[in-house]
GROMACS .gro file of C-alpha atoms in nm:
model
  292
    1UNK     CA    1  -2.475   1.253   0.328
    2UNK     CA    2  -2.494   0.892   0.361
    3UNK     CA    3  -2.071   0.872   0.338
    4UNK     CA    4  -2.157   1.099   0.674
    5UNK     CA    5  -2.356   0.850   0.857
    6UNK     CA    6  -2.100   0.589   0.769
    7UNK     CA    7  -1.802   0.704   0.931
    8UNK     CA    8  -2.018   0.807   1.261
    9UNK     CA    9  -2.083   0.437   1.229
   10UNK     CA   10  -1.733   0.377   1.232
   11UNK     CA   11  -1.600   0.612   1.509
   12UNK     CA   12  -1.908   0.502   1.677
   13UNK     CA   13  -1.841   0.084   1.701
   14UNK     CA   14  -1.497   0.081   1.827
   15UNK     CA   15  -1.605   0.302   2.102
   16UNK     CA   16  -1.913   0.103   2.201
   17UNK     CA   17  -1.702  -0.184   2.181
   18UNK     CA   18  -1.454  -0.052   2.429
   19UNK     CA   19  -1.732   0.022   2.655
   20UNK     CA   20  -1.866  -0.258   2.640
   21UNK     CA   21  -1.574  -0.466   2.668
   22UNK     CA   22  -1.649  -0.660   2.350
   23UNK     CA   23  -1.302  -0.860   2.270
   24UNK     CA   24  -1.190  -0.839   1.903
   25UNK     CA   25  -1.315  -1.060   1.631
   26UNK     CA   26  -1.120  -1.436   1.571
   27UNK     CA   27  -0.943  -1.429   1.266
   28UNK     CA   28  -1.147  -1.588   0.981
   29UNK     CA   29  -1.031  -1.873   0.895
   30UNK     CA   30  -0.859  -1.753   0.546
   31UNK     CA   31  -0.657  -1.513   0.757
   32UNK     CA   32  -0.559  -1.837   0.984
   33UNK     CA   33  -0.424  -1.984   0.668
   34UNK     CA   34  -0.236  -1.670   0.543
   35UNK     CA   35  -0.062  -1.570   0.846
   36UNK     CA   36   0.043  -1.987   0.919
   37UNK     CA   37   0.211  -1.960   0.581
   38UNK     CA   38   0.384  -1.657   0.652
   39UNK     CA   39   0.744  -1.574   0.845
   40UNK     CA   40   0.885  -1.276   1.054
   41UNK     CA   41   1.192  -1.103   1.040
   42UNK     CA   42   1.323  -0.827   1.283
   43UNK     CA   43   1.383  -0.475   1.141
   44UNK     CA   44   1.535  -0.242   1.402
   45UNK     CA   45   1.365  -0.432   1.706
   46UNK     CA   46   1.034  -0.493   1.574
   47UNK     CA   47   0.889  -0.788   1.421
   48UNK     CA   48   0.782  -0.761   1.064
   49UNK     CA   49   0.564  -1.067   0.916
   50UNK     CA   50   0.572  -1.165   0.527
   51UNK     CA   51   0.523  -1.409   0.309
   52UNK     CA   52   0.780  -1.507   0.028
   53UNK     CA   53   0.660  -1.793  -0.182
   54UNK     CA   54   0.812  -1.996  -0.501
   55UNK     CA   55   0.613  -2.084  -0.798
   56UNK     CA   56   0.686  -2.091  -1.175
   57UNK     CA   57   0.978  -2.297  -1.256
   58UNK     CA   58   1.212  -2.195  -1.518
   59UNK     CA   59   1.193  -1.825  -1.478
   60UNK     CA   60   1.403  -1.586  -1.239
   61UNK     CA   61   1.126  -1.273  -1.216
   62UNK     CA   62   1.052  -1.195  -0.874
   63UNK     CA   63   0.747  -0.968  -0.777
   64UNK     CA   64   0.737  -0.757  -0.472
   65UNK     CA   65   0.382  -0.688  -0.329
   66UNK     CA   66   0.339  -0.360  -0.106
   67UNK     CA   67  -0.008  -0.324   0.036
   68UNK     CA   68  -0.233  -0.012   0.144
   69UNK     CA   69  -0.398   0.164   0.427
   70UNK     CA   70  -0.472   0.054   0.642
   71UNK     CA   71  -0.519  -0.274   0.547
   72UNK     CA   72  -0.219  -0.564   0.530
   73UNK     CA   73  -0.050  -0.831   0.316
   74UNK     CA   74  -0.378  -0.999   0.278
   75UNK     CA   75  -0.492  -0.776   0.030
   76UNK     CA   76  -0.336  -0.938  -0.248
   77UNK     CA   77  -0.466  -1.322  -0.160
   78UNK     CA   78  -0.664  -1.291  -0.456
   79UNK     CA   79  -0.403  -1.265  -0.660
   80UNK     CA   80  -0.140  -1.463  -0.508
   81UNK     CA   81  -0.148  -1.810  -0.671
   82UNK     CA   82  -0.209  -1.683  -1.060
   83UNK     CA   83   0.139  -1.473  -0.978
   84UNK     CA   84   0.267  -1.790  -0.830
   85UNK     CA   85   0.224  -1.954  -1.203
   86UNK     CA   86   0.408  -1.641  -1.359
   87UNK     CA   87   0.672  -1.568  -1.145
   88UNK     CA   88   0.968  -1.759  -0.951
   89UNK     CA   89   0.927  -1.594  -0.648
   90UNK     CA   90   0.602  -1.371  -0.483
   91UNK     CA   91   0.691  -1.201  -0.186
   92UNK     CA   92   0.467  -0.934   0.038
   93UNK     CA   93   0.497  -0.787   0.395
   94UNK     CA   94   0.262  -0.584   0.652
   95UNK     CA   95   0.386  -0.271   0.644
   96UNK     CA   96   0.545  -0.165   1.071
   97UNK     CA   97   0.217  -0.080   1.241
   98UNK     CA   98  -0.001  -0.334   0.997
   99UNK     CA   99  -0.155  -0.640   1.002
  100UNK     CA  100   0.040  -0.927   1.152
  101UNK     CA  101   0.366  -0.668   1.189
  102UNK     CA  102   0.472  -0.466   1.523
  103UNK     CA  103   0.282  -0.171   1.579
  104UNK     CA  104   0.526   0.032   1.883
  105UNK     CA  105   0.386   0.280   2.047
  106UNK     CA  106   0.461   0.600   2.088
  107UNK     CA  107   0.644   0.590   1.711
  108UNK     CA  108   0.651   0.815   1.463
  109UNK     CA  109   0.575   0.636   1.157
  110UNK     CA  110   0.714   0.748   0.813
  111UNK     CA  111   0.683   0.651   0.472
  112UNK     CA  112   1.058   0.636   0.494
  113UNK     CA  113   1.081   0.418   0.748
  114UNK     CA  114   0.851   0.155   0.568
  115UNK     CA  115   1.114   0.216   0.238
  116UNK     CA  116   1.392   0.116   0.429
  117UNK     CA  117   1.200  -0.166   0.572
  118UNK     CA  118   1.128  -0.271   0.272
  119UNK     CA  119   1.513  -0.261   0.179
  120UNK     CA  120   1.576  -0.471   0.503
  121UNK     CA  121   1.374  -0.764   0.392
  122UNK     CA  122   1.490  -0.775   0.047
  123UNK     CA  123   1.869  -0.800   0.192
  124UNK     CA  124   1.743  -1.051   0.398
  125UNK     CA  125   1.628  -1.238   0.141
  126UNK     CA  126   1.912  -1.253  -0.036
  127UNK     CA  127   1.795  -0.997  -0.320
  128UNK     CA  128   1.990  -0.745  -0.279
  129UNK     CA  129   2.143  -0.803  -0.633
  130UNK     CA  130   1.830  -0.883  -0.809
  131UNK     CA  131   1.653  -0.696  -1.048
  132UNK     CA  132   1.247  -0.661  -0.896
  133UNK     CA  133   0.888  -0.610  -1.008
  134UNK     CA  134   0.747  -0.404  -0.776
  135UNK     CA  135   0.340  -0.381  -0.721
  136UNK     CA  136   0.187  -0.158  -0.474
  137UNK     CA  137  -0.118  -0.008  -0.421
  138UNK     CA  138  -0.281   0.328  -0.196
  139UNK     CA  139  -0.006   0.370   0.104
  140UNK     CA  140   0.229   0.133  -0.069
  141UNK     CA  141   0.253   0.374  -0.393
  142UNK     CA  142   0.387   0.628  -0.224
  143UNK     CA  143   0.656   0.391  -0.041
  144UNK     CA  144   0.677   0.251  -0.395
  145UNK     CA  145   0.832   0.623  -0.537
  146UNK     CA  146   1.047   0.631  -0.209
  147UNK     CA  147   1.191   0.313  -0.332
  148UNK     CA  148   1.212   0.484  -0.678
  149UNK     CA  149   1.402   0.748  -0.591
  150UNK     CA  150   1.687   0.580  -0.415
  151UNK     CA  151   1.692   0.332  -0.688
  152UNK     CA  152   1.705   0.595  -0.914
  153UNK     CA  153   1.970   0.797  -0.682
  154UNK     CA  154   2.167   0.489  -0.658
  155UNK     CA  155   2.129   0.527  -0.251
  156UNK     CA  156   2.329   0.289  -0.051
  157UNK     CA  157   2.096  -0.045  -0.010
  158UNK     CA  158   1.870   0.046  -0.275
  159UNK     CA  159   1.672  -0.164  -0.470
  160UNK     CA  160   1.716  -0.273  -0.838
  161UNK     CA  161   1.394  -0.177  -1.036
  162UNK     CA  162   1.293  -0.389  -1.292
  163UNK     CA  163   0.917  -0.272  -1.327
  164UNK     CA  164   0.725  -0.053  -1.086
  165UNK     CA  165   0.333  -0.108  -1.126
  166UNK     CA  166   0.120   0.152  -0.916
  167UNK     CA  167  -0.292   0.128  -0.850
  168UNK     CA  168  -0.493   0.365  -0.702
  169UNK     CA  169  -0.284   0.571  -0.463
  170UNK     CA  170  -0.284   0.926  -0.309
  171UNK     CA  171   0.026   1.034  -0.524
  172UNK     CA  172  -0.092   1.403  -0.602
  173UNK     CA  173  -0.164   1.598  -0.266
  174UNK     CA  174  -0.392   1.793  -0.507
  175UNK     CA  175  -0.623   1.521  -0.623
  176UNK     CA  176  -0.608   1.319  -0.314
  177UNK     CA  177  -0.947   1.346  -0.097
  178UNK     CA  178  -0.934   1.164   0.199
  179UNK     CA  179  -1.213   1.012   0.398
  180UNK     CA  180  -1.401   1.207   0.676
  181UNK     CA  181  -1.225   0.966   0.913
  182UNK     CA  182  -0.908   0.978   0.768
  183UNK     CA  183  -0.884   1.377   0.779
  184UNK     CA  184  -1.098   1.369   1.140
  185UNK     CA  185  -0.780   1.174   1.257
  186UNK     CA  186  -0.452   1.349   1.000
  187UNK     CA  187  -0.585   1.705   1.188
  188UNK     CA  188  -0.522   1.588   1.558
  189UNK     CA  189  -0.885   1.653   1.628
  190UNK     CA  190  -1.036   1.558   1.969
  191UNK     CA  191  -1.097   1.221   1.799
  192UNK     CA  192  -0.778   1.120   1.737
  193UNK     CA  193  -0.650   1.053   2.046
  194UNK     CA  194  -0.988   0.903   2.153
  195UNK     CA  195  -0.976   0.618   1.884
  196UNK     CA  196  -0.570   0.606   1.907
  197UNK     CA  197  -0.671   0.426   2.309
  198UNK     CA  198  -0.946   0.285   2.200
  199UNK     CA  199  -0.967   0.127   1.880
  200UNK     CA  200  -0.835  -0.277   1.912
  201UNK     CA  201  -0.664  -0.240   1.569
  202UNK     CA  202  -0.408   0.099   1.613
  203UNK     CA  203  -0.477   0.157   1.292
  204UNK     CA  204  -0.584   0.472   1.356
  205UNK     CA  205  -0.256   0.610   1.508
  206UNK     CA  206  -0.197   0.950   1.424
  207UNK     CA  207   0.130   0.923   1.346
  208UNK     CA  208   0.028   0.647   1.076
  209UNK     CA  209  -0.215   0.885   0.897
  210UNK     CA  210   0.045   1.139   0.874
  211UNK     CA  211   0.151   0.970   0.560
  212UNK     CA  212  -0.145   1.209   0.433
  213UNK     CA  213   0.080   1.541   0.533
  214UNK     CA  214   0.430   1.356   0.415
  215UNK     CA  215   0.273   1.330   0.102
  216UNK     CA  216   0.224   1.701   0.038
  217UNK     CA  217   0.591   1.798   0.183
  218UNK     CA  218   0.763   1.575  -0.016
  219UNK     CA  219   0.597   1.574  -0.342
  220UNK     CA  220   0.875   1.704  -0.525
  221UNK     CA  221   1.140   1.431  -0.470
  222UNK     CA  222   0.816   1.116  -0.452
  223UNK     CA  223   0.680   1.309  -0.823
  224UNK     CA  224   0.949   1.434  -0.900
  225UNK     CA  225   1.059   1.040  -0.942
  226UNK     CA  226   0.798   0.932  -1.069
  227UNK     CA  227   0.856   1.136  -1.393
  228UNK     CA  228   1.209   1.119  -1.470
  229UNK     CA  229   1.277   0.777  -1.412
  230UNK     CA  230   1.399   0.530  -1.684
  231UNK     CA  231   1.212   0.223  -1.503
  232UNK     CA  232   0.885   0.068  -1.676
  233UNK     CA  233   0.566   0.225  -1.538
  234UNK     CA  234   0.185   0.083  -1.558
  235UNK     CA  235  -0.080   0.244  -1.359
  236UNK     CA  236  -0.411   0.046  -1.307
  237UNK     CA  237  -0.672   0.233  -1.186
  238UNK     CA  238  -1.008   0.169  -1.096
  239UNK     CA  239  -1.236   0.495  -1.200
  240UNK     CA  240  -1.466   0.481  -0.901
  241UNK     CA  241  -1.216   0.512  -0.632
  242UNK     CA  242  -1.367   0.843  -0.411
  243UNK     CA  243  -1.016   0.891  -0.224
  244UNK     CA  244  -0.873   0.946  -0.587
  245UNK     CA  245  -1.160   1.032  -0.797
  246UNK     CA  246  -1.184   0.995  -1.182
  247UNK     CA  247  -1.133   1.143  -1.411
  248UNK     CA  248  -0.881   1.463  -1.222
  249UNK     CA  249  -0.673   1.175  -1.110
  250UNK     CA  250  -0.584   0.974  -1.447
  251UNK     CA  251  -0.583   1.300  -1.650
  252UNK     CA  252  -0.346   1.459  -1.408
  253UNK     CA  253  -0.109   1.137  -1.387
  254UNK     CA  254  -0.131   1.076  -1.792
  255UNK     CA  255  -0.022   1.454  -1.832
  256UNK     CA  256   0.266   1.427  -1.597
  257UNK     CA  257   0.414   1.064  -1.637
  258UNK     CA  258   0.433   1.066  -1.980
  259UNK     CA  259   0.630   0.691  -2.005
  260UNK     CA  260   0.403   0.524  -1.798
  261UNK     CA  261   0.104   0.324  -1.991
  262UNK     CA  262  -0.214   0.306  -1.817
  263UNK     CA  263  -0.487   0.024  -1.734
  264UNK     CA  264  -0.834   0.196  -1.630
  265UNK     CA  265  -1.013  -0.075  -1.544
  266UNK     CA  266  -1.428  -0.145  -1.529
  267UNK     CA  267  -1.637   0.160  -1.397
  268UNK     CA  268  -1.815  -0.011  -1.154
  269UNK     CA  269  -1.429  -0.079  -0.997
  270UNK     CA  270  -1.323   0.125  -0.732
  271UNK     CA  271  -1.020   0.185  -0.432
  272UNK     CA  272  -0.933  -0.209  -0.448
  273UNK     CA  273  -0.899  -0.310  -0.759
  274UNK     CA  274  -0.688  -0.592  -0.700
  275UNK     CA  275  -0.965  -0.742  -0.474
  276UNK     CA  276  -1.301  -0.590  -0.677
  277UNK     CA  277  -1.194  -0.761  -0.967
  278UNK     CA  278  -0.827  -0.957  -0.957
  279UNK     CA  279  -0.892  -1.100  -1.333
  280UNK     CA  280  -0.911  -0.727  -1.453
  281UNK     CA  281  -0.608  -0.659  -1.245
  282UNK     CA  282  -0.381  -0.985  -1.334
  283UNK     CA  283  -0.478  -0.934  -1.697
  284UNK     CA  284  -0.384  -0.549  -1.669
  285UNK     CA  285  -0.044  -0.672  -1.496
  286UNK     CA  286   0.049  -0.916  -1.734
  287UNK     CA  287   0.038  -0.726  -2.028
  288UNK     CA  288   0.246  -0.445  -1.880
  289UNK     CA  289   0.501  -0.741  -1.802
  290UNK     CA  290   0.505  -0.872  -2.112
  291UNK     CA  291   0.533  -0.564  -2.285
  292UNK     CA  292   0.930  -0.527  -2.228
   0.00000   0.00000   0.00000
């Protein structure tokens, strides 16, 4: 009941706000920081912001950060500077539609679009050739098995895999239970196009959320992936996620990807593990990375 009240809160504010012609929040001043430190690059006429930073001398490991819904890039700050002291390189972009990226409208956005995006930036880079930890989390799972696959396929412009590590994503349609809002919106209800004119942050874009309905028609080949690939898997997973709830979600993944080793992390943790409690996650990482 109370989950009920919250998201009337939250379809409720952005329309006030409208109404009252209350101008969005400044950026805090940690955000300031972030986005000053990051770059842009321009994938297929939009602009997509990142950030792509060197640390630990002597090694060659790059690590390739892919956020979640419907957040941004800035979800990993927490963890940023302890990768910085394992890794060469730490890179992360907001997602087309996120953050401090382009968000065109009309556009129909696709999780396959954000793969090849993803692609785009990594050939800009210059790492094209190079073998890549990948981390993602929620949204950027499921672009995570996209990547997979073509690896996997040996697609034209695909990534090399060294390492995927997943957390807390929708990747089975039949455990996934999304938000009030979030279903309100993926049905095309009277409310979606409401907030999609309203709300400041176009997060709420219908064809963003359809990521919820891509899911379930392409299981197969995103699954399908997932358990026949050769490339290292670690799942961390925080048990009190509601959006992927514990335990149908780790029993389900642990019978189906039988390679992968799993990290299930504090049960007071839940949907952001990586910001609830970054010295769980990190320490969860690590291992996984050092196990191979």
């Amino acid at each position: 009941m109370r989950e009920w009240w919250i998201h009337v809160g939250l379809i409720c504010v952005p329309l006030a706000a409208v109404y009252l012609h209350i101008p969005p929040p400044q950026l805090s001043a940690s955000l300031q920081k972030w986005h000053s430190a990051g770059k842009v690059f321009t994938f297929r006429g939009s602009q997509i912001f990142y950030r792509d930073s060197y640390g630990a001398l002597g090694s060659s490991d790059v690590v390739l950060l892919l956020h979640g819904f419907p957040t941004s890039s800035f979800d990993w700050n927490k963890i940023w500077d302890p990768l910085l002291q394992r890794f060469h390189r730490v890179i992360a972009m907001d997602f087309l539609g996120f953050g401090f990226s382009d968000k065109p409208r009309p556009h129909r956005y696709s999780i396959f679009e954000q793969a090849s995006m993803v692609e785009a930036l990594v050939s800009h880079l210059g790492l094209s050739s190079h073998r890549l930890n990948l981390v993602s989390h929620d949204y950027g799972d499921t672009v995570a098995l996209e990547l997979l696959y073509r690896s996997d396929q040996n697609r034209t412009g695909h990534l090399k895999l060294n390492s995927l590590c997943l957390s807390n994503g929708g990747i089975f349609p039949e455990t996934h239970h999304p938000r009030l809002l979030q279903t309100l919106l993926k049905d095309s209800s009277f409310l979606a196009p409401i907030l999609t004119r309203l709300t400041n942050y176009l997060l709420f874009h219908e064809g963003i959320l359809q990521y919820i309905n891509q899911r379930l028609k392409h299981r197969e080949r995103w699954v399908g992936a997932l358990t026949s690939t050769m490339v290292p898997l670690h799942m961390i997973y925080g048990p009190l996620d509601p959006v992927n709830p514990h335990p149908q979600f780790i029993r389900l993944y642990q019978q189906l990807v039988h390679r992968s080793t799993v990290t299930i992390l504090d049960k007071h943790i839940s949907h952001y593990p990586q910001l609830e409690d970054p010295t769980g996650f990190l320490n969860a990482y690590f291992n996984f990375i050092h196990s191979f």
